[in-house]
Amino acid sequence: MKYPFQEVESKWQKFWEGKKIYKTDLSKTDKKLYCLVMFIYPSAAKMHIGHWYNYGPTDSYARFKKLQGFNVFEPIGYDAFGLPAENYAIKTGVHPQDSTLKNIADIKEMVKRMGGMYDWDSELMTCTPDYYKWNQWLFLQLYKKGLAYRKNAPVNWCPSCQTVLAREQVLSDGGCERCNTTVEQKNLTQWFFKITDYADELLDGLNKIDWPEKTKLMQTNWIGKSIGTEVEFSVEGYDEKIRVFTTRPDTLFGVTYVVFAPEKEIVQKITKPEFKADVDKYIESIKSLTEIDRTSATKEKTGVSTGAYVINPINGERVPIWIADYVLATYGTGMVMAVPGHDERDFEFAKKFGLPIRKVILQPNTKVEDELKEAYTEIGTMINSGKYNGLRSDLGIEKISKDLEAEGVGRNTINYRLRDWLISRQRYWGTPIPIIHCQRCGEVPVPEDQLPVVLPYNVNFKPDGGSPLASNEEFVNVKCHMCGSEARRDADTMDTFVDSSWYYLRYLNPKFTDGMFDTNLANNWTPVDIYVGGAEHAVMHLLYARFIHKFLRDIGLVNSDEPFAKLVHQGTITSQGAKMSKSKGNVVDPNSFIESYGSDVFRMYLMFMGPYELGGDWSDKGIVGVDRFVQRTYALFNAHKNDAKENPSKEKYGLNDFNEVEKSVYRKVNQTLEKVRTEIEHFRFNTGVAALMELLNELKSLEECRKDLQTYALERFAVMISPLAPHLGEECWNLLGNEKSLFENPLCFDVDQNALSVDNVTIVVQINGKVRSRIDMQVNSSDVDVKRTVFADEKVKLYTDGKQLLKEIYVPNKIYNIVVK
RNA sequence: GCCGAAGUGGCGGAAUUGGUAGACGCGCUGGACUCAAAAUCCAGUCUGGCUUAAACCAGGUGCCGGUUCGAGUCCGGCCUUCGGUACCA
């Protein structure tokens, strides 16, 4: 009889739902385990393969932990605000709220069909006022502490999405993270969250969390902490002093010019009249360049002289001021000292414009008079550096830095690459920013008791350059809370990454009305024990959430430093070598597989495909293998109906109770218990499934075993397979005659360590490193016995007779290596 | 350019601290069942050599070299692919 997956799956789904087996009692914190998967972005009505790959295995992990007796909390929800819904609305006229709610309903049905053990009482969606109210409240707390502020700055503008983007949301090729359109630079007044205040802590905290090294490294690089010195130069002919940031004060004697970012205001002031025309022309010319062109490291360097000079504080030398676009206005002071001898960029620039190159660091094993063919950027001996000559340059860094500080012309400084998080968006489908702009009072926060600022349903969300909310008079026009005069609401909405920065806290009680979330529960249940999601969030969501968590801790709402104790990235499933996308037409629809094989088979196949962290290219070639495995499993249990009732097994047996076949089965069952446990524990589902397949193969000899051992084996098999194929597992368990559901009464069998021991081992005999023979010995035979047996072996004799014995290495129970000449 | 990960049969992929390379599955080949097919079951399946066959021998984990009794695993130098990053001073 074929496994009737439709019937079985819906039966157990109804059972679980009816018994509320998914429900977690959060008041019990003993053996608590918060297993979280990144919530769903409901931009389409269907769950695609990527969702299944993310949620299925994670749910299996959660179920496995539940069977082990953990009090598992596994919630799910919807990251419901965002651009795709709004773009869809622009195209079709369907309101984002309507399409989103519809999508969520469809997705929810699919998630249930998958057999996820989600706590539906904790379900949340970010687009409801009772959720986003707390985004606004969070904003106000940040605002109070000066961590939410508005400034005019050059920002990334996506002309297609018609909104600004945070820097994290611009791809490395300059494209928009959502739509790939090349972003433009614009000077706009925008809202920022001051994540940079937490830069150091975000860096240090990485040491305390169990995350993939690669992800931590990405965050480290993104934060880009750089320790250096700010050196003050005076501008010749002006009272003005300028400061440059350098990590190499040891090369200060090698400065032959300085470079300002062209957009620095001071450029206008210090440029000599006869250079003005060229300078203006240059500034104009770079305006037409895109950010990518401008910052491309492969682009040839350009720049012009201003005709002005600064004085080098270390030696009083006069060096020219140039402007060049390779100096970024937004990093450090926007001005750098140029040391062409020891900096690649400066070298290239100096070569091109004929500026002097001075060697001040001597490369070991080279001569002072050797010409520099390229910039030497490593440590060496200081030369041409006055009283510092002969000093090792890394020591020179400290020494000069100290001396500059003593002279009052320098100080130690730390710079970060990290910028503040730009959170305002000129779009409709998001959280309104709780600020009003009063003609008299200026920026006024909406009082907390007036939250939420509700997102109006009726707006013109067509993109015409401005924020859609701005055209909704009813929304925008308000009286100032301070003075009562006419005011306008801020018409921007928040980046949806604000929503996802704290949702894991809200899950604990999404109906909580006394605050953002229940602090008691949060203190007991966070940090999240295991968090699973895509690596593409490494420097976006995963950085933002850490920042917000630390802020919430600082205002006393949580007591932990980090939101996610352990992080696992699932790999990406591609299709024909490319990311699945509608535009490429390579999207694989999981539904057809669910319909022909059922969700257990599909889930298990996704796990069996390969290492979870690796993902891979989709192919359905092997799914029949998993299906066969399921069919054989079902057939086996069907042939053993009520075995557990009729022939109950003991908890444990002695190996002496068995004949050889029984011993072998008993051992294999226990080896598999051990194997499956460690594999699932480490998210190595592929080898976990393989171990169960091996066991099933071994169980071919089950009929030759005594009846109670059959029960012993089958019960354990059912329990092991149930996290991976939950419906099948329950069904098998039930077929054996067990009355209580596995997930209703979690159960986990211990490994009989005695069964893991073996009587006999095969010892491989190598001669000069080549395998020449194998001998079977009793386990832990004495070295003498092993040696005697080895040398009695015909093949060994063949290779050793008449040869000189040089060496013997015996690795007990494994290998016997003989070296002969 | 820099940083990181990975290269193993026809395919997806296994291989504790260096210790029998190719688990498990797909595919393929042969057989059983069948009037026949599908499904299922059984056997075989890294490559080459020699064999009716088995046994045996040689080679083999991207390439070149090294360490070691022994290397997919460690070290040095390359090549390729995929992620991240892009003049951050």
mmCIF file with all atom_site columns, N, CA and C (backbone and C1' of nucleotides) in Angstrom, chain A residues 226 245-247 295 301 328 331 345 609 611 628 693 774 795 799 807 817, chain B residues 3 12 14 17 19-20 23-26 41-42 57-59 69 87-89:
data_model
loop_
_atom_site.group_PDB
_atom_site.id
_atom_site.type_symbol
_atom_site.label_atom_id
_atom_site.label_alt_id
_atom_site.label_comp_id
_atom_site.label_asym_id
_atom_site.label_entity_id
_atom_site.label_seq_id
_atom_site.pdbx_PDB_ins_code
_atom_site.Cartn_x
_atom_site.Cartn_y
_atom_site.Cartn_z
_atom_site.occupancy
_atom_site.B_iso_or_equiv
_atom_site.pdbx_formal_charge
_atom_site.auth_seq_id
_atom_site.auth_comp_id
_atom_site.auth_asym_id
_atom_site.auth_atom_id
_atom_site.pdbx_PDB_model_num
ATOM 1   N N     . SER A 1 226 ? 39.358 52.096  12.621  1.00 0.00 ? 226 SER A N     1
ATOM 2   C CA    . SER A 1 226 ? 40.708 52.427  12.205  1.00 0.00 ? 226 SER A CA    1
ATOM 3   C C     . SER A 1 226 ? 41.319 53.397  13.214  1.00 0.00 ? 226 SER A C     1
ATOM 4   N N     . PHE A 1 245 ? 43.500 62.991  8.806   1.00 0.00 ? 245 PHE A N     1
ATOM 5   C CA    . PHE A 1 245 ? 43.556 61.742  9.574   1.00 0.00 ? 245 PHE A CA    1
ATOM 6   C C     . PHE A 1 245 ? 44.542 60.805  8.894   1.00 0.00 ? 245 PHE A C     1
ATOM 7   N N     . THR A 1 246 ? 45.417 60.229  9.687   1.00 0.00 ? 246 THR A N     1
ATOM 8   C CA    . THR A 1 246 ? 46.357 59.265  9.112   1.00 0.00 ? 246 THR A CA    1
ATOM 9   C C     . THR A 1 246 ? 46.603 58.115  10.079  1.00 0.00 ? 246 THR A C     1
ATOM 10  N N     . THR A 1 247 ? 46.810 56.938  9.506   1.00 0.00 ? 247 THR A N     1
ATOM 11  C CA    . THR A 1 247 ? 47.207 55.797  10.334  1.00 0.00 ? 247 THR A CA    1
ATOM 12  C C     . THR A 1 247 ? 48.724 55.670  10.314  1.00 0.00 ? 247 THR A C     1
ATOM 13  N N     . THR A 1 295 ? 34.115 56.354  -7.267  1.00 0.00 ? 295 THR A N     1
ATOM 14  C CA    . THR A 1 295 ? 34.837 55.632  -6.228  1.00 0.00 ? 295 THR A CA    1
ATOM 15  C C     . THR A 1 295 ? 35.503 54.364  -6.745  1.00 0.00 ? 295 THR A C     1
ATOM 16  N N     . LYS A 1 301 ? 43.331 58.357  -11.532 1.00 0.00 ? 301 LYS A N     1
ATOM 17  C CA    . LYS A 1 301 ? 43.160 59.464  -10.600 1.00 0.00 ? 301 LYS A CA    1
ATOM 18  C C     . LYS A 1 301 ? 43.150 60.804  -11.321 1.00 0.00 ? 301 LYS A C     1
ATOM 19  N N     . LEU A 1 328 ? 37.566 61.145  0.001   1.00 0.00 ? 328 LEU A N     1
ATOM 20  C CA    . LEU A 1 328 ? 36.135 61.162  0.283   1.00 0.00 ? 328 LEU A CA    1
ATOM 21  C C     . LEU A 1 328 ? 35.814 62.192  1.350   1.00 0.00 ? 328 LEU A C     1
ATOM 22  N N     . TYR A 1 331 ? 34.623 60.641  4.945   1.00 0.00 ? 331 TYR A N     1
ATOM 23  C CA    . TYR A 1 331 ? 35.424 59.820  5.846   1.00 0.00 ? 331 TYR A CA    1
ATOM 24  C C     . TYR A 1 331 ? 36.507 60.669  6.482   1.00 0.00 ? 331 TYR A C     1
ATOM 25  N N     . ARG A 1 345 ? 47.958 54.933  -3.502  1.00 0.00 ? 345 ARG A N     1
ATOM 26  C CA    . ARG A 1 345 ? 47.130 55.926  -4.195  1.00 0.00 ? 345 ARG A CA    1
ATOM 27  C C     . ARG A 1 345 ? 47.894 57.217  -4.411  1.00 0.00 ? 345 ARG A C     1
ATOM 28  N N     . MET A 1 609 ? 19.653 17.006  0.205   1.00 0.00 ? 609 MET A N     1
ATOM 29  C CA    . MET A 1 609 ? 20.385 17.506  -0.969  1.00 0.00 ? 609 MET A CA    1
ATOM 30  C C     . MET A 1 609 ? 21.870 17.781  -0.725  1.00 0.00 ? 609 MET A C     1
ATOM 31  N N     . PRO A 1 611 ? 24.851 19.937  2.304   1.00 0.00 ? 611 PRO A N     1
ATOM 32  C CA    . PRO A 1 611 ? 25.029 20.679  3.551   1.00 0.00 ? 611 PRO A CA    1
ATOM 33  C C     . PRO A 1 611 ? 24.115 21.902  3.595   1.00 0.00 ? 611 PRO A C     1
ATOM 34  N N     . ARG A 1 628 ? 11.131 6.945   -2.126  1.00 0.00 ? 628 ARG A N     1
ATOM 35  C CA    . ARG A 1 628 ? 11.262 5.493   -1.938  1.00 0.00 ? 628 ARG A CA    1
ATOM 36  C C     . ARG A 1 628 ? 11.559 5.154   -0.484  1.00 0.00 ? 628 ARG A C     1
ATOM 37  N N     . MET A 1 693 ? 18.621 6.171   6.472   1.00 0.00 ? 693 MET A N     1
ATOM 38  C CA    . MET A 1 693 ? 18.517 5.289   5.306   1.00 0.00 ? 693 MET A CA    1
ATOM 39  C C     . MET A 1 693 ? 19.358 4.033   5.523   1.00 0.00 ? 693 MET A C     1
ATOM 40  N N     . ARG A 1 774 ? 44.083 -6.945  5.028   1.00 0.00 ? 774 ARG A N     1
ATOM 41  C CA    . ARG A 1 774 ? 43.210 -6.599  6.163   1.00 0.00 ? 774 ARG A CA    1
ATOM 42  C C     . ARG A 1 774 ? 43.100 -7.827  7.035   1.00 0.00 ? 774 ARG A C     1
ATOM 43  N N     . LYS A 1 795 ? 49.827 -12.328 2.401   1.00 0.00 ? 795 LYS A N     1
ATOM 44  C CA    . LYS A 1 795 ? 50.164 -11.150 1.599   1.00 0.00 ? 795 LYS A CA    1
ATOM 45  C C     . LYS A 1 795 ? 51.261 -10.325 2.246   1.00 0.00 ? 795 LYS A C     1
ATOM 46  N N     . TYR A 1 799 ? 55.169 -9.391  0.773   1.00 0.00 ? 799 TYR A N     1
ATOM 47  C CA    . TYR A 1 799 ? 55.780 -8.069  0.628   1.00 0.00 ? 799 TYR A CA    1
ATOM 48  C C     . TYR A 1 799 ? 56.933 -7.816  1.578   1.00 0.00 ? 799 TYR A C     1
ATOM 49  N N     . LYS A 1 807 ? 60.589 -0.145  10.233  1.00 0.00 ? 807 LYS A N     1
ATOM 50  C CA    . LYS A 1 807 ? 59.737 0.529   11.205  1.00 0.00 ? 807 LYS A CA    1
ATOM 51  C C     . LYS A 1 807 ? 58.357 -0.105  11.219  1.00 0.00 ? 807 LYS A C     1
ATOM 52  N N     . ASN A 1 817 ? 51.090 -0.392  10.138  1.00 0.00 ? 817 ASN A N     1
ATOM 53  C CA    . ASN A 1 817 ? 51.910 0.041   9.012   1.00 0.00 ? 817 ASN A CA    1
ATOM 54  C C     . ASN A 1 817 ? 53.332 -0.472  9.169   1.00 0.00 ? 817 ASN A C     1
ATOM 55  P P     . C   B 2 3   ? 44.174 39.647  1.207   1.00 0.00 ? 3   C   B P     1
ATOM 56  O "O5'" . C   B 2 3   ? 42.755 39.456  1.909   1.00 0.00 ? 3   C   B "O5'" 1
ATOM 57  C "C5'" . C   B 2 3   ? 42.471 40.091  3.150   1.00 0.00 ? 3   C   B "C5'" 1
ATOM 58  C "C4'" . C   B 2 3   ? 41.036 39.842  3.534   1.00 0.00 ? 3   C   B "C4'" 1
ATOM 59  C "C3'" . C   B 2 3   ? 40.606 38.374  3.533   1.00 0.00 ? 3   C   B "C3'" 1
ATOM 60  O "O3'" . C   B 2 3   ? 41.025 37.681  4.685   1.00 0.00 ? 3   C   B "O3'" 1
ATOM 61  C "C1'" . C   B 2 3   ? 38.969 39.642  2.427   1.00 0.00 ? 3   C   B "C1'" 1
ATOM 62  P P     . G   B 2 12  ? 27.389 17.408  -9.069  1.00 0.00 ? 12  G   B P     1
ATOM 63  O "O5'" . G   B 2 12  ? 26.334 17.131  -7.909  1.00 0.00 ? 12  G   B "O5'" 1
ATOM 64  C "C5'" . G   B 2 12  ? 25.083 17.824  -7.919  1.00 0.00 ? 12  G   B "C5'" 1
ATOM 65  C "C4'" . G   B 2 12  ? 24.285 17.454  -6.705  1.00 0.00 ? 12  G   B "C4'" 1
ATOM 66  C "C3'" . G   B 2 12  ? 25.035 17.566  -5.387  1.00 0.00 ? 12  G   B "C3'" 1
ATOM 67  O "O3'" . G   B 2 12  ? 25.085 18.912  -4.942  1.00 0.00 ? 12  G   B "O3'" 1
ATOM 68  C "C1'" . G   B 2 12  ? 23.864 15.512  -5.445  1.00 0.00 ? 12  G   B "C1'" 1
ATOM 69  P P     . A   B 2 14  ? 28.440 16.763  2.086   1.00 0.00 ? 14  A   B P     1
ATOM 70  O "O5'" . A   B 2 14  ? 28.295 15.307  2.652   1.00 0.00 ? 14  A   B "O5'" 1
ATOM 71  C "C5'" . A   B 2 14  ? 29.327 14.437  2.474   1.00 0.00 ? 14  A   B "C5'" 1
ATOM 72  C "C4'" . A   B 2 14  ? 29.060 13.185  3.211   1.00 0.00 ? 14  A   B "C4'" 1
ATOM 73  C "C3'" . A   B 2 14  ? 30.164 12.908  4.201   1.00 0.00 ? 14  A   B "C3'" 1
ATOM 74  O "O3'" . A   B 2 14  ? 29.738 13.312  5.469   1.00 0.00 ? 14  A   B "O3'" 1
ATOM 75  C "C1'" . A   B 2 14  ? 30.079 11.188  2.575   1.00 0.00 ? 14  A   B "C1'" 1
ATOM 76  P P     . U   B 2 17  ? 38.328 16.039  13.521  1.00 0.00 ? 17  U   B P     1
ATOM 77  O "O5'" . U   B 2 17  ? 39.884 15.704  13.502  1.00 0.00 ? 17  U   B "O5'" 1
ATOM 78  C "C5'" . U   B 2 17  ? 40.789 16.756  13.821  1.00 0.00 ? 17  U   B "C5'" 1
ATOM 79  C "C4'" . U   B 2 17  ? 41.821 16.254  14.792  1.00 0.00 ? 17  U   B "C4'" 1
ATOM 80  C "C3'" . U   B 2 17  ? 43.010 15.515  14.171  1.00 0.00 ? 17  U   B "C3'" 1
ATOM 81  O "O3'" . U   B 2 17  ? 43.940 16.393  13.566  1.00 0.00 ? 17  U   B "O3'" 1
ATOM 82  C "C1'" . U   B 2 17  ? 42.305 14.432  16.153  1.00 0.00 ? 17  U   B "C1'" 1
ATOM 83  P P     . G   B 2 19  ? 42.341 10.852  9.287   1.00 0.00 ? 19  G   B P     1
ATOM 84  O "O5'" . G   B 2 19  ? 42.911 9.377   9.070   1.00 0.00 ? 19  G   B "O5'" 1
ATOM 85  C "C5'" . G   B 2 19  ? 43.336 8.974   7.773   1.00 0.00 ? 19  G   B "C5'" 1
ATOM 86  C "C4'" . G   B 2 19  ? 43.618 7.500   7.785   1.00 0.00 ? 19  G   B "C4'" 1
ATOM 87  C "C3'" . G   B 2 19  ? 42.617 6.678   8.590   1.00 0.00 ? 19  G   B "C3'" 1
ATOM 88  O "O3'" . G   B 2 19  ? 42.404 5.455   7.908   1.00 0.00 ? 19  G   B "O3'" 1
ATOM 89  C "C1'" . G   B 2 19  ? 44.803 6.328   9.433   1.00 0.00 ? 19  G   B "C1'" 1
ATOM 90  P P     . U   B 2 20  ? 41.228 5.339   6.853   1.00 0.00 ? 20  U   B P     1
ATOM 91  O "O5'" . U   B 2 20  ? 41.552 3.893   6.304   1.00 0.00 ? 20  U   B "O5'" 1
ATOM 92  C "C5'" . U   B 2 20  ? 42.745 3.650   5.562   1.00 0.00 ? 20  U   B "C5'" 1
ATOM 93  C "C4'" . U   B 2 20  ? 42.415 2.724   4.423   1.00 0.00 ? 20  U   B "C4'" 1
ATOM 94  C "C3'" . U   B 2 20  ? 41.379 3.273   3.424   1.00 0.00 ? 20  U   B "C3'" 1
ATOM 95  O "O3'" . U   B 2 20  ? 41.745 2.833   2.124   1.00 0.00 ? 20  U   B "O3'" 1
ATOM 96  C "C1'" . U   B 2 20  ? 40.596 1.269   4.361   1.00 0.00 ? 20  U   B "C1'" 1
ATOM 97  P P     . A   B 2 23  ? 30.098 4.675   -1.610  1.00 0.00 ? 23  A   B P     1
ATOM 98  O "O5'" . A   B 2 23  ? 29.275 4.389   -0.272  1.00 0.00 ? 23  A   B "O5'" 1
ATOM 99  C "C5'" . A   B 2 23  ? 29.899 3.736   0.828   1.00 0.00 ? 23  A   B "C5'" 1
ATOM 100 C "C4'" . A   B 2 23  ? 29.360 4.275   2.127   1.00 0.00 ? 23  A   B "C4'" 1
ATOM 101 C "C3'" . A   B 2 23  ? 27.842 4.478   2.161   1.00 0.00 ? 23  A   B "C3'" 1
ATOM 102 O "O3'" . A   B 2 23  ? 27.177 3.276   2.475   1.00 0.00 ? 23  A   B "O3'" 1
ATOM 103 C "C1'" . A   B 2 23  ? 28.913 6.397   3.016   1.00 0.00 ? 23  A   B "C1'" 1
ATOM 104 P P     . C   B 2 24  ? 25.997 2.733   1.585   1.00 0.00 ? 24  C   B P     1
ATOM 105 O "O5'" . C   B 2 24  ? 24.959 3.960   1.607   1.00 0.00 ? 24  C   B "O5'" 1
ATOM 106 C "C5'" . C   B 2 24  ? 24.183 4.223   2.771   1.00 0.00 ? 24  C   B "C5'" 1
ATOM 107 C "C4'" . C   B 2 24  ? 23.378 5.481   2.570   1.00 0.00 ? 24  C   B "C4'" 1
ATOM 108 C "C3'" . C   B 2 24  ? 22.629 5.564   1.240   1.00 0.00 ? 24  C   B "C3'" 1
ATOM 109 O "O3'" . C   B 2 24  ? 21.419 4.839   1.275   1.00 0.00 ? 24  C   B "O3'" 1
ATOM 110 C "C1'" . C   B 2 24  ? 23.772 7.586   1.585   1.00 0.00 ? 24  C   B "C1'" 1
ATOM 111 P P     . G   B 2 25  ? 20.926 4.081   -0.020  1.00 0.00 ? 25  G   B P     1
ATOM 112 O "O5'" . G   B 2 25  ? 20.564 5.278   -1.006  1.00 0.00 ? 25  G   B "O5'" 1
ATOM 113 C "C5'" . G   B 2 25  ? 19.408 6.069   -0.752  1.00 0.00 ? 25  G   B "C5'" 1
ATOM 114 C "C4'" . G   B 2 25  ? 19.423 7.286   -1.629  1.00 0.00 ? 25  G   B "C4'" 1
ATOM 115 C "C3'" . G   B 2 25  ? 19.382 7.066   -3.134  1.00 0.00 ? 25  G   B "C3'" 1
ATOM 116 O "O3'" . G   B 2 25  ? 18.105 6.681   -3.606  1.00 0.00 ? 25  G   B "O3'" 1
ATOM 117 C "C1'" . G   B 2 25  ? 20.940 8.753   -2.628  1.00 0.00 ? 25  G   B "C1'" 1
ATOM 118 P P     . C   B 2 26  ? 17.995 5.864   -4.939  1.00 0.00 ? 26  C   B P     1
ATOM 119 O "O5'" . C   B 2 26  ? 18.308 6.959   -6.054  1.00 0.00 ? 26  C   B "O5'" 1
ATOM 120 C "C5'" . C   B 2 26  ? 17.433 8.063   -6.248  1.00 0.00 ? 26  C   B "C5'" 1
ATOM 121 C "C4'" . C   B 2 26  ? 18.023 9.009   -7.259  1.00 0.00 ? 26  C   B "C4'" 1
ATOM 122 C "C3'" . C   B 2 26  ? 18.232 8.429   -8.651  1.00 0.00 ? 26  C   B "C3'" 1
ATOM 123 O "O3'" . C   B 2 26  ? 17.032 8.401   -9.398  1.00 0.00 ? 26  C   B "O3'" 1
ATOM 124 C "C1'" . C   B 2 26  ? 20.152 9.623   -8.006  1.00 0.00 ? 26  C   B "C1'" 1
ATOM 125 P P     . C   B 2 41  ? 12.031 -1.576  -3.362  1.00 0.00 ? 41  C   B P     1
ATOM 126 O "O5'" . C   B 2 41  ? 12.523 -3.084  -3.489  1.00 0.00 ? 41  C   B "O5'" 1
ATOM 127 C "C5'" . C   B 2 41  ? 12.028 -4.084  -2.601  1.00 0.00 ? 41  C   B "C5'" 1
ATOM 128 C "C4'" . C   B 2 41  ? 12.436 -5.441  -3.093  1.00 0.00 ? 41  C   B "C4'" 1
ATOM 129 C "C3'" . C   B 2 41  ? 13.928 -5.617  -3.340  1.00 0.00 ? 41  C   B "C3'" 1
ATOM 130 O "O3'" . C   B 2 41  ? 14.621 -5.891  -2.137  1.00 0.00 ? 41  C   B "O3'" 1
ATOM 131 C "C1'" . C   B 2 41  ? 12.740 -6.462  -5.188  1.00 0.00 ? 41  C   B "C1'" 1
ATOM 132 P P     . C   B 2 42  ? 16.119 -5.389  -1.974  1.00 0.00 ? 42  C   B P     1
ATOM 133 O "O5'" . C   B 2 42  ? 16.924 -6.430  -2.861  1.00 0.00 ? 42  C   B "O5'" 1
ATOM 134 C "C5'" . C   B 2 42  ? 16.984 -7.805  -2.490  1.00 0.00 ? 42  C   B "C5'" 1
ATOM 135 C "C4'" . C   B 2 42  ? 17.736 -8.579  -3.542  1.00 0.00 ? 42  C   B "C4'" 1
ATOM 136 C "C3'" . C   B 2 42  ? 19.105 -8.015  -3.923  1.00 0.00 ? 42  C   B "C3'" 1
ATOM 137 O "O3'" . C   B 2 42  ? 20.101 -8.367  -2.989  1.00 0.00 ? 42  C   B "O3'" 1
ATOM 138 C "C1'" . C   B 2 42  ? 17.915 -8.555  -5.891  1.00 0.00 ? 42  C   B "C1'" 1
ATOM 139 P P     . C   B 2 57  ? 47.827 -6.398  -4.975  1.00 0.00 ? 57  C   B P     1
ATOM 140 O "O5'" . C   B 2 57  ? 48.354 -5.694  -6.305  1.00 0.00 ? 57  C   B "O5'" 1
ATOM 141 C "C5'" . C   B 2 57  ? 49.561 -6.143  -6.923  1.00 0.00 ? 57  C   B "C5'" 1
ATOM 142 C "C4'" . C   B 2 57  ? 49.740 -5.456  -8.246  1.00 0.00 ? 57  C   B "C4'" 1
ATOM 143 C "C3'" . C   B 2 57  ? 49.599 -3.942  -8.224  1.00 0.00 ? 57  C   B "C3'" 1
ATOM 144 O "O3'" . C   B 2 57  ? 50.785 -3.325  -7.766  1.00 0.00 ? 57  C   B "O3'" 1
ATOM 145 C "C1'" . C   B 2 57  ? 48.367 -4.795  -10.044 1.00 0.00 ? 57  C   B "C1'" 1
ATOM 146 P P     . A   B 2 58  ? 50.669 -1.969  -6.946  1.00 0.00 ? 58  A   B P     1
ATOM 147 O "O5'" . A   B 2 58  ? 50.348 -0.941  -8.115  1.00 0.00 ? 58  A   B "O5'" 1
ATOM 148 C "C5'" . A   B 2 58  ? 51.333 -0.674  -9.121  1.00 0.00 ? 58  A   B "C5'" 1
ATOM 149 C "C4'" . A   B 2 58  ? 50.739 0.184   -10.206 1.00 0.00 ? 58  A   B "C4'" 1
ATOM 150 C "C3'" . A   B 2 58  ? 50.133 1.502   -9.748  1.00 0.00 ? 58  A   B "C3'" 1
ATOM 151 O "O3'" . A   B 2 58  ? 51.116 2.498   -9.520  1.00 0.00 ? 58  A   B "O3'" 1
ATOM 152 C "C1'" . A   B 2 58  ? 48.655 0.450   -11.248 1.00 0.00 ? 58  A   B "C1'" 1
ATOM 153 P P     . G   B 2 59  ? 50.862 3.572   -8.379  1.00 0.00 ? 59  G   B P     1
ATOM 154 O "O5'" . G   B 2 59  ? 49.742 4.487   -9.051  1.00 0.00 ? 59  G   B "O5'" 1
ATOM 155 C "C5'" . G   B 2 59  ? 50.073 5.290   -10.188 1.00 0.00 ? 59  G   B "C5'" 1
ATOM 156 C "C4'" . G   B 2 59  ? 48.826 5.869   -10.795 1.00 0.00 ? 59  G   B "C4'" 1
ATOM 157 C "C3'" . G   B 2 59  ? 48.002 6.781   -9.906  1.00 0.00 ? 59  G   B "C3'" 1
ATOM 158 O "O3'" . G   B 2 59  ? 48.541 8.081   -9.800  1.00 0.00 ? 59  G   B "O3'" 1
ATOM 159 C "C1'" . G   B 2 59  ? 46.564 5.286   -11.031 1.00 0.00 ? 59  G   B "C1'" 1
ATOM 160 P P     . C   B 2 69  ? 58.554 9.323   8.617   1.00 0.00 ? 69  C   B P     1
ATOM 161 O "O5'" . C   B 2 69  ? 57.648 8.216   7.914   1.00 0.00 ? 69  C   B "O5'" 1
ATOM 162 C "C5'" . C   B 2 69  ? 58.252 7.127   7.228   1.00 0.00 ? 69  C   B "C5'" 1
ATOM 163 C "C4'" . C   B 2 69  ? 57.201 6.117   6.880   1.00 0.00 ? 69  C   B "C4'" 1
ATOM 164 C "C3'" . C   B 2 69  ? 55.963 6.694   6.217   1.00 0.00 ? 69  C   B "C3'" 1
ATOM 165 O "O3'" . C   B 2 69  ? 56.150 6.848   4.824   1.00 0.00 ? 69  C   B "O3'" 1
ATOM 166 C "C1'" . C   B 2 69  ? 55.311 5.244   7.971   1.00 0.00 ? 69  C   B "C1'" 1
ATOM 167 P P     . C   B 2 87  ? 36.270 53.039  -2.792  1.00 0.00 ? 87  C   B P     1
ATOM 168 O "O5'" . C   B 2 87  ? 37.563 53.339  -1.914  1.00 0.00 ? 87  C   B "O5'" 1
ATOM 169 C "C5'" . C   B 2 87  ? 38.546 52.330  -1.716  1.00 0.00 ? 87  C   B "C5'" 1
ATOM 170 C "C4'" . C   B 2 87  ? 39.905 52.942  -1.985  1.00 0.00 ? 87  C   B "C4'" 1
ATOM 171 C "C3'" . C   B 2 87  ? 40.187 54.146  -1.112  1.00 0.00 ? 87  C   B "C3'" 1
ATOM 172 O "O3'" . C   B 2 87  ? 41.443 53.993  -0.481  1.00 0.00 ? 87  C   B "O3'" 1
ATOM 173 C "C1'" . C   B 2 87  ? 40.616 54.614  -3.408  1.00 0.00 ? 87  C   B "C1'" 1
ATOM 174 P P     . C   B 2 88  ? 41.536 53.050  0.796   1.00 0.00 ? 88  C   B P     1
ATOM 175 O "O5'" . C   B 2 88  ? 40.644 53.785  1.888   1.00 0.00 ? 88  C   B "O5'" 1
ATOM 176 C "C5'" . C   B 2 88  ? 41.174 54.885  2.601   1.00 0.00 ? 88  C   B "C5'" 1
ATOM 177 C "C4'" . C   B 2 88  ? 40.430 55.027  3.915   1.00 0.00 ? 88  C   B "C4'" 1
ATOM 178 C "C3'" . C   B 2 88  ? 40.320 53.740  4.730   1.00 0.00 ? 88  C   B "C3'" 1
ATOM 179 O "O3'" . C   B 2 88  ? 40.385 54.079  6.083   1.00 0.00 ? 88  C   B "O3'" 1
ATOM 180 C "C1'" . C   B 2 88  ? 38.169 54.525  4.213   1.00 0.00 ? 88  C   B "C1'" 1
ATOM 181 P P     . A   B 2 89  ? 41.601 53.707  6.944   1.00 0.00 ? 89  A   B P     1
ATOM 182 O "O5'" . A   B 2 89  ? 42.619 54.925  6.689   1.00 0.00 ? 89  A   B "O5'" 1
ATOM 183 C "C5'" . A   B 2 89  ? 43.945 54.692  6.406   1.00 0.00 ? 89  A   B "C5'" 1
ATOM 184 C "C4'" . A   B 2 89  ? 44.607 55.907  5.801   1.00 0.00 ? 89  A   B "C4'" 1
ATOM 185 C "C3'" . A   B 2 89  ? 44.507 57.180  6.641   1.00 0.00 ? 89  A   B "C3'" 1
ATOM 186 O "O3'" . A   B 2 89  ? 45.841 57.662  6.902   1.00 0.00 ? 89  A   B "O3'" 1
ATOM 187 C "C1'" . A   B 2 89  ? 44.107 57.572  4.327   1.00 0.00 ? 89  A   B "C1'" 1
#
